[in-house]
Short mmCIF file of C-alpha atoms in Angstrom, two decimals:
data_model
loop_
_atom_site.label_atom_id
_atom_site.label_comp_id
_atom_site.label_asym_id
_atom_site.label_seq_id
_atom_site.Cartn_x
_atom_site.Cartn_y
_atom_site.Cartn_z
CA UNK H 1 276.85 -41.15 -122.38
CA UNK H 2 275.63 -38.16 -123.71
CA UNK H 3 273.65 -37.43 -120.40
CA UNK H 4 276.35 -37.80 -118.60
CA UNK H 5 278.24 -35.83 -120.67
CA UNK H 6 275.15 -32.87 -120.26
CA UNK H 7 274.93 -33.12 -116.55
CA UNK H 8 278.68 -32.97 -115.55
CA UNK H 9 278.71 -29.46 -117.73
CA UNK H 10 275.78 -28.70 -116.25
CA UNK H 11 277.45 -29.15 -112.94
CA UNK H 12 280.70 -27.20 -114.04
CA UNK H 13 278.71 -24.36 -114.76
CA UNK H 14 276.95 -24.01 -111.87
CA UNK H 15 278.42 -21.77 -108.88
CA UNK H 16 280.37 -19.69 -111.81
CA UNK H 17 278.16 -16.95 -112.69
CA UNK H 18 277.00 -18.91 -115.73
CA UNK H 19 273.60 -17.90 -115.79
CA UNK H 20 274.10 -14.56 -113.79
CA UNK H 21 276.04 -13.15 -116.97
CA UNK H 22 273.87 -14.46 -119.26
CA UNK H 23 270.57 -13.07 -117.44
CA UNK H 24 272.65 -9.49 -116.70
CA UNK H 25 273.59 -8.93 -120.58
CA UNK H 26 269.80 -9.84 -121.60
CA UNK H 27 268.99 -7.26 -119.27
CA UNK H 28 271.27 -5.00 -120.71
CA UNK H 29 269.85 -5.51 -123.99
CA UNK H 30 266.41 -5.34 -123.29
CA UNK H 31 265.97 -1.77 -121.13
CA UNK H 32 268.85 -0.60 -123.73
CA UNK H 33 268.09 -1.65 -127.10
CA UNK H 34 265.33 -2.93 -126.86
CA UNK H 35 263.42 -0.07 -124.82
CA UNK H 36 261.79 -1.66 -122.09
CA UNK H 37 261.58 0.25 -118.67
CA UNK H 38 261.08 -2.28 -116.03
CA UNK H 39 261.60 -6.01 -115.96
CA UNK H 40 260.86 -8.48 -113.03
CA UNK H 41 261.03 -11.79 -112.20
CA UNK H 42 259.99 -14.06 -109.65
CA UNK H 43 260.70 -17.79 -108.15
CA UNK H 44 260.28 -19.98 -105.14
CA UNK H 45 261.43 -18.84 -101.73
CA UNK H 46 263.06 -22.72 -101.63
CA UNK H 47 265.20 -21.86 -104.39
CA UNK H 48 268.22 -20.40 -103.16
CA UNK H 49 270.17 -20.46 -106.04
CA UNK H 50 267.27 -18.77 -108.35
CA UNK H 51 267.48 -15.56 -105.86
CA UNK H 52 271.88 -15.81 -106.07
CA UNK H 53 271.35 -15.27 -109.87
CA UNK H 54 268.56 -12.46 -109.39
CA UNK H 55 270.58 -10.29 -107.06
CA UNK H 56 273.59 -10.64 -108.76
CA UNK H 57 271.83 -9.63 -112.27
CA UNK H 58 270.81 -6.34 -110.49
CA UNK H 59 267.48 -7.29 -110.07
CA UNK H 60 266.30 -5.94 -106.76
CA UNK H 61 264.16 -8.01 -104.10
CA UNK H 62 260.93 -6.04 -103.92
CA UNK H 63 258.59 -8.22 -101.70
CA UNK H 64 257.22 -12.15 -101.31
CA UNK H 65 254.22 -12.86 -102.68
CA UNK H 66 252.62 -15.40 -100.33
CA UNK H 67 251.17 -19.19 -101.25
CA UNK H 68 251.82 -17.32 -105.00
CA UNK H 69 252.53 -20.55 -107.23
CA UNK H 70 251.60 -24.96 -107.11
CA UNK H 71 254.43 -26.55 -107.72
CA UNK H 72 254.41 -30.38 -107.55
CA UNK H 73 255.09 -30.71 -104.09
CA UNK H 74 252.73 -27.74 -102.77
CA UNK H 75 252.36 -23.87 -102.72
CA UNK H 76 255.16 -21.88 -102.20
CA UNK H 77 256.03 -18.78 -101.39
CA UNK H 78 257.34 -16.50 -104.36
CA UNK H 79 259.74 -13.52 -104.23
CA UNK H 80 259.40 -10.80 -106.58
CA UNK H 81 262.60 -9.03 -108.26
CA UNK H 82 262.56 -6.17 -110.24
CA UNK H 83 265.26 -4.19 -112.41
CA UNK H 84 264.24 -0.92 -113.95
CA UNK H 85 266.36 1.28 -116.77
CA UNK H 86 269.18 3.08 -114.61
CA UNK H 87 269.94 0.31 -112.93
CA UNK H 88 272.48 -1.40 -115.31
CA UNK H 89 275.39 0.07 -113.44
CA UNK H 90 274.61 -1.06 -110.35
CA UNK H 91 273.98 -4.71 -112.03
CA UNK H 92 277.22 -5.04 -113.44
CA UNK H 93 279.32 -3.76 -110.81
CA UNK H 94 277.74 -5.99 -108.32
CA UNK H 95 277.97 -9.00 -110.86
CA UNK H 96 281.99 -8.14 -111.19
CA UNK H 97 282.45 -8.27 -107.43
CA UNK H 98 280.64 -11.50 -107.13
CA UNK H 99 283.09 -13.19 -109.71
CA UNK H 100 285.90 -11.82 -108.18
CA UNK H 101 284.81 -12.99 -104.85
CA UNK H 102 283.76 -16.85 -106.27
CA UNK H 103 286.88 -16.99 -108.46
CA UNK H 104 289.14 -19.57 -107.02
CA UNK H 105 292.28 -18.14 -105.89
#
């Protein structure tokens, strides 16, 4: 039951910004507080939803990196994302408009 129980909240919180405000106030935090300059982040070109979160957290597409990663079914293609200390406006505005725009209505 308890599977159940994880996947249908699982399910619920896909699609509503769940993990985009979760990775946007880490970023906050860490090229804020914490003092980083830059941080990036990559994942497969098949993964749709990966790159949704990424651009929405103000991290900026910066290139693919070709036949980068094995992943049990083959190679794939990565892109690479980027977000650099100045950006955080530009992150959160662009998150905002993207709930607005998902909320249901």
């Amino acid at each position: 039951m308890a599977v159940l129980e994880r996947q249908h909240a699982d399910l619920q919180a896909r699609r509503a910004g769940v993990a985009s405000r979760a990775l946007t106030a880490l970023s906050v935090w860490a090229l804020g507080e914490a003092g980083f300059h830059r941080l990036h982040l990559d994942h497969s070109t098949r993964n749709h939803a990966s790159c949704r979160v990424a651009v929405r957290s103000g991290f900026r597409l910066e290139g693919t990196k070709r036949s980068d990663a094995v992943h049990a079914d083959g190679r794939h293609d990565m892109q690479l994302h980027a977000r650099i200390r100045g950006d955080e406006q530009f992150g959160s505005a662009k998150l905002m408009r993207a709930e607005d725009r998902d909320r249901p209505g």
